[in-house]
CSV table of C-alpha atoms in Angstrom, one decimal:
chain,number,residue,atom,x,y,z
A,1,MET,CA,93.0,118.0,88.6
A,2,LYS,CA,92.0,117.0,85.1
A,3,PRO,CA,91.3,113.2,84.7
A,4,LYS,CA,94.0,111.3,82.7
A,5,LYS,CA,93.3,110.9,79.0
A,6,SER,CA,93.6,107.1,79.5
A,7,TRP,CA,90.6,107.3,81.9
A,8,TRP,CA,88.4,108.9,79.3
A,9,ILE,CA,89.7,106.5,76.6
A,10,LEU,CA,88.6,103.7,78.9
A,11,PHE,CA,85.3,105.4,79.3
A,12,ILE,CA,84.7,105.8,75.6
A,13,ILE,CA,85.8,102.2,74.9
A,14,SER,CA,83.4,101.0,77.7
A,15,LEU,CA,80.5,102.9,76.1
A,16,GLY,CA,81.4,101.5,72.7
A,17,VAL,CA,81.3,97.9,74.0
A,18,ILE,CA,78.3,98.3,76.3
A,19,ILE,CA,75.9,100.4,74.1
A,20,PRO,CA,75.5,97.8,71.3
A,21,PHE,CA,74.9,95.1,73.9
A,22,VAL,CA,72.2,97.2,75.8
A,23,VAL,CA,70.3,98.7,72.9
A,24,PRO,CA,68.3,95.5,71.9
A,25,TYR,CA,67.0,95.3,75.5
A,26,LEU,CA,65.7,98.8,75.4
A,27,THR,CA,63.0,97.6,73.0
A,28,LEU,CA,61.6,95.5,76.0
A,29,ASN,CA,61.0,92.7,73.5
A,30,PRO,CA,62.2,89.3,74.7
A,31,ALA,CA,62.7,88.3,71.1
A,32,ASN,CA,65.6,90.7,70.9
A,33,SER,CA,67.4,89.2,73.9
A,34,ARG,CA,70.9,88.1,73.3
A,35,VAL,CA,70.5,85.3,75.8
A,36,SER,CA,67.9,82.5,75.8
A,37,ILE,CA,64.7,83.5,77.6
A,38,THR,CA,62.8,80.5,79.1
A,39,SER,CA,60.4,82.6,81.2
A,40,ALA,CA,59.4,85.9,79.7
A,41,GLY,CA,57.1,86.5,82.6
A,42,MET,CA,59.8,86.7,85.3
A,43,GLN,CA,63.2,86.1,83.7
A,44,PHE,CA,63.2,88.9,81.1
A,45,PRO,CA,62.1,91.7,83.6
A,46,LEU,CA,64.7,90.5,86.0
A,47,LEU,CA,67.4,90.6,83.2
A,48,ILE,CA,66.3,94.1,82.2
A,49,ALA,CA,66.4,95.4,85.7
A,50,HIS,CA,69.9,93.8,86.2
A,51,ILE,CA,71.2,95.4,83.0
A,52,VAL,CA,69.8,98.9,83.7
A,53,THR,CA,71.2,99.0,87.2
A,54,ALA,CA,74.5,97.7,86.1
A,55,CYS,CA,74.8,100.4,83.4
A,56,LEU,CA,74.0,103.0,86.1
A,57,ALA,CA,76.8,101.5,88.3
A,58,LEU,CA,79.2,101.7,85.3
A,59,LEU,CA,78.4,105.4,84.6
A,60,SER,CA,78.4,106.6,88.2
A,61,GLY,CA,81.5,104.5,88.9
A,62,PHE,CA,83.5,106.3,86.2
A,63,PHE,CA,82.6,109.8,87.4
A,64,GLN,CA,83.2,108.8,91.1
A,65,PHE,CA,86.9,108.6,90.3
A,66,VAL,CA,87.1,112.0,88.7
A,67,LYS,CA,89.4,114.1,91.0
A,68,HIS,CA,87.3,117.3,90.3
A,69,PHE,CA,84.3,115.7,92.0
A,70,ARG,CA,86.3,113.9,94.7
A,71,ILE,CA,88.4,117.0,95.8
A,72,LYS,CA,86.6,120.1,94.7
A,73,THR,CA,83.0,119.0,95.1
A,74,PRO,CA,82.9,116.3,97.7
A,75,LYS,CA,79.1,116.4,98.0
A,76,VAL,CA,78.8,115.4,94.3
A,77,HIS,CA,81.4,112.6,95.0
A,78,ARG,CA,79.4,111.3,97.9
A,79,PHE,CA,76.2,111.4,95.8
A,80,LEU,CA,77.8,109.5,93.0
A,81,GLY,CA,79.1,107.1,95.6
A,82,ARG,CA,75.6,106.4,96.9
A,83,VAL,CA,74.3,106.0,93.4
A,84,TYR,CA,77.1,103.5,92.6
A,85,VAL,CA,76.7,101.5,95.8
A,86,GLY,CA,72.9,101.4,95.5
A,87,SER,CA,73.2,100.3,91.8
A,88,VAL,CA,75.7,97.6,92.6
A,89,LEU,CA,73.7,96.2,95.4
A,90,LEU,CA,70.5,96.2,93.3
A,91,SER,CA,72.2,94.8,90.2
A,92,GLY,CA,74.3,92.2,92.1
A,93,GLY,CA,71.2,91.1,94.1
A,94,LEU,CA,69.2,90.8,90.8
A,95,GLY,CA,72.1,88.9,89.3
A,96,LEU,CA,71.9,86.3,92.1
A,97,GLY,CA,68.2,85.9,91.4
A,98,TYR,CA,68.9,85.5,87.7
A,99,VAL,CA,71.4,82.7,88.1
A,100,SER,CA,68.6,80.2,88.5
A,101,TYR,CA,67.5,80.8,85.0
A,102,ILE,CA,70.9,80.1,83.4
A,103,GLU,CA,70.9,76.5,82.1
A,104,ASN,CA,74.6,76.2,81.4
A,105,PHE,CA,76.5,75.2,84.6
A,106,SER,CA,79.7,77.0,83.6
A,107,LYS,CA,77.9,80.3,82.8
A,108,ALA,CA,75.8,80.0,85.9
A,109,THR,CA,78.8,79.5,88.2
A,110,SER,CA,80.8,82.4,86.7
A,111,PHE,CA,77.7,84.7,87.0
A,112,LEU,CA,77.2,83.6,90.6
A,113,VAL,CA,80.9,84.1,91.6
A,114,LEU,CA,81.0,87.5,89.7
A,115,SER,CA,77.8,88.7,91.5
A,116,LEU,CA,79.1,87.6,95.0
A,117,ILE,CA,82.5,89.3,94.5
A,118,TRP,CA,80.8,92.4,93.1
A,119,LEU,CA,78.5,92.7,96.2
A,120,PHE,CA,81.4,91.9,98.6
A,121,THR,CA,83.9,94.5,97.2
A,122,CYS,CA,81.2,97.2,97.0
A,123,TRP,CA,80.0,96.5,100.6
A,124,LYS,CA,83.6,96.7,101.8
A,125,GLY,CA,84.1,100.0,100.0
A,126,TYR,CA,80.9,101.4,101.6
A,127,ARG,CA,81.8,100.2,105.1
A,128,THR,CA,85.3,101.6,105.0
A,129,ALA,CA,83.9,105.0,103.9
A,130,VAL,CA,81.4,105.0,106.8
A,131,ARG,CA,84.3,104.2,109.2
A,132,LYS,CA,86.3,107.1,107.6
A,133,GLN,CA,89.1,104.6,106.6
A,134,PHE,CA,89.5,106.5,103.3
A,135,ALA,CA,92.8,104.8,102.2
A,136,ASP,CA,91.1,101.4,102.4
A,137,HIS,CA,87.9,102.8,101.0
A,138,ARG,CA,89.6,103.9,97.8
A,139,LYS,CA,91.3,100.5,97.5
A,140,TRP,CA,88.0,98.6,97.9
A,141,MET,CA,86.1,100.9,95.5
A,142,ILE,CA,88.8,100.4,92.9
A,143,ARG,CA,88.4,96.7,93.3
A,144,SER,CA,84.6,97.0,93.1
A,145,PHE,CA,84.8,99.1,89.9
A,146,GLY,CA,87.2,96.5,88.5
A,147,VAL,CA,84.5,93.9,88.9
A,148,THR,CA,82.0,96.3,87.4
A,149,LEU,CA,84.3,96.6,84.3
A,150,VAL,CA,84.1,92.8,83.8
A,151,ALA,CA,81.0,93.7,81.8
A,152,VAL,CA,83.4,95.4,79.4
A,153,SER,CA,86.5,93.2,79.5
A,154,GLY,CA,84.5,90.0,79.4
A,155,ARG,CA,83.3,91.1,75.9
A,156,ILE,CA,86.7,92.6,74.8
A,157,VAL,CA,88.5,89.3,75.4
A,158,VAL,CA,86.0,87.3,73.2
A,159,PRO,CA,87.9,87.9,69.9
A,160,PHE,CA,91.2,86.9,71.6
A,161,LEU,CA,89.6,83.8,73.0
A,162,LEU,CA,88.2,82.8,69.6
A,163,LEU,CA,91.7,83.1,68.2
A,164,THR,CA,93.1,81.1,71.1
A,165,TYR,CA,90.5,78.4,70.6
A,166,TYR,CA,91.3,78.2,66.9
A,167,THR,CA,95.0,78.0,67.6
A,168,LEU,CA,94.8,75.4,70.3
A,169,ASN,CA,92.7,73.2,68.0
A,170,ASN,CA,95.5,73.2,65.3
A,171,PHE,CA,93.8,75.9,63.3
A,172,SER,CA,90.6,74.0,62.8
A,173,LEU,CA,87.1,73.9,64.2
A,174,PRO,CA,86.4,70.3,65.2
A,175,GLY,CA,82.9,71.1,66.6
A,176,GLY,CA,82.1,73.8,64.1
A,177,ARG,CA,81.8,77.6,64.5
A,178,GLU,CA,78.8,77.4,66.8
A,179,LYS,CA,80.7,75.0,69.2
A,180,MET,CA,83.7,77.4,69.2
A,181,VAL,CA,81.5,80.4,70.1
A,182,GLU,CA,79.7,78.3,72.8
A,183,GLU,CA,83.0,77.3,74.4
A,184,VAL,CA,84.3,80.8,74.4
A,185,LEU,CA,81.2,82.3,75.9
A,186,ASN,CA,81.4,79.7,78.7
A,187,VAL,CA,84.8,81.2,79.9
A,188,ASN,CA,84.8,84.9,78.9
A,189,ILE,CA,83.5,86.1,82.2
A,190,TRP,CA,86.2,84.1,84.1
A,191,VAL,CA,88.9,85.5,81.9
A,192,GLY,CA,87.6,89.1,82.1
A,193,LEU,CA,87.4,88.8,85.9
A,194,ILE,CA,91.0,87.4,86.2
A,195,VAL,CA,92.4,90.0,83.9
A,196,ASN,CA,90.7,92.9,85.8
A,197,PHE,CA,91.8,91.4,89.1
A,198,ILE,CA,95.4,91.3,88.0
A,199,VAL,CA,95.3,94.8,86.6
A,200,VAL,CA,93.6,96.3,89.7
A,201,GLU,CA,95.8,94.5,92.2
A,202,TRP,CA,98.9,95.4,90.3
A,203,GLY,CA,97.8,99.1,90.2
A,204,ILE,CA,97.0,99.1,94.0
A,205,LEU,CA,100.4,97.4,94.8
A,206,ARG,CA,102.3,99.8,92.5
A,207,LYS,CA,100.7,102.9,94.1
A,208,GLY,CA,101.4,101.4,97.6
A,209,VAL,CA,105.1,100.9,96.7
A,210,ARG,CA,105.4,104.5,95.3
A,211,HIS,CA,103.7,105.9,98.5
A,212,HIS,CA,106.1,103.9,100.7
A,213,VAL,CA,109.2,105.1,98.7
A,214,LYS,CA,108.0,108.7,98.8
A,215,ASN,CA,107.5,108.5,102.6
A,216,SER,CA,110.9,106.8,103.1
A,217,HIS,CA,112.7,109.6,101.1
A,218,GLY,CA,110.7,112.2,103.0
A,219,ALA,CA,111.9,110.7,106.3
C-alpha cells in the first residue's frame, strides 16, 4: 500500500523546482515578479491567485494518488479530489484571464492552450467520477495531473533547451545570451506539455496492455 519511491522522488523534485519560483511572489511585491508586470492593479493579483491555486492543485494532486488515501480512507481521497478539481478550475480560469496580459504571442498561445487542456482534462476526470466510471476517471485524472506537472517539467527542460539552442547554432550565440533565453522561454511550456503527454499516455497504454494480458491469462 505504500507509495512507490519514485512517486516521492517526483514529489521532492517538484517542490525543489516550484518553491524557488513561488517564493518571490509571496512578498506580494510586483517588483519581485519573474514576469513583466504591465498592470500592477489587476495583472499582479491575478497572477498571484493563479500561482497559489496552481500550487494547491499540485500538492493535492500528489496526495490524491496515494493508495493509502484512495483505498483505506476514501473520504480523504474524495476530499483531496474536490480540492484538486476546485483548484484546477480556479487556477485554469484565472490563467485564461491572465493570457490577455502576455505580450509575447508564442507565450500567450502556449499559456492559453495549456489552460484549456488543463480545464478539459480535469472536468472529464470529475464527470467520470460523478458517473462512477472509475476506470475512465483514473485515466482522466492522470492526464489532468500530467498537465499540472507541466509547471515542473516546463522548468526542468530549460537547461536542455538552452544546450539544444547552443548546439543548433553551431556552438555560438548569434543573438547573444538574452536572445537565447528569450527563445527558450517561448517554447519551454510546449516542450513540457508534449513530454508529459507522451509519458502519461505511454503509462496509461502500458497499464492497459498489462491489464488485458492479465485478463487473457486468467481466462
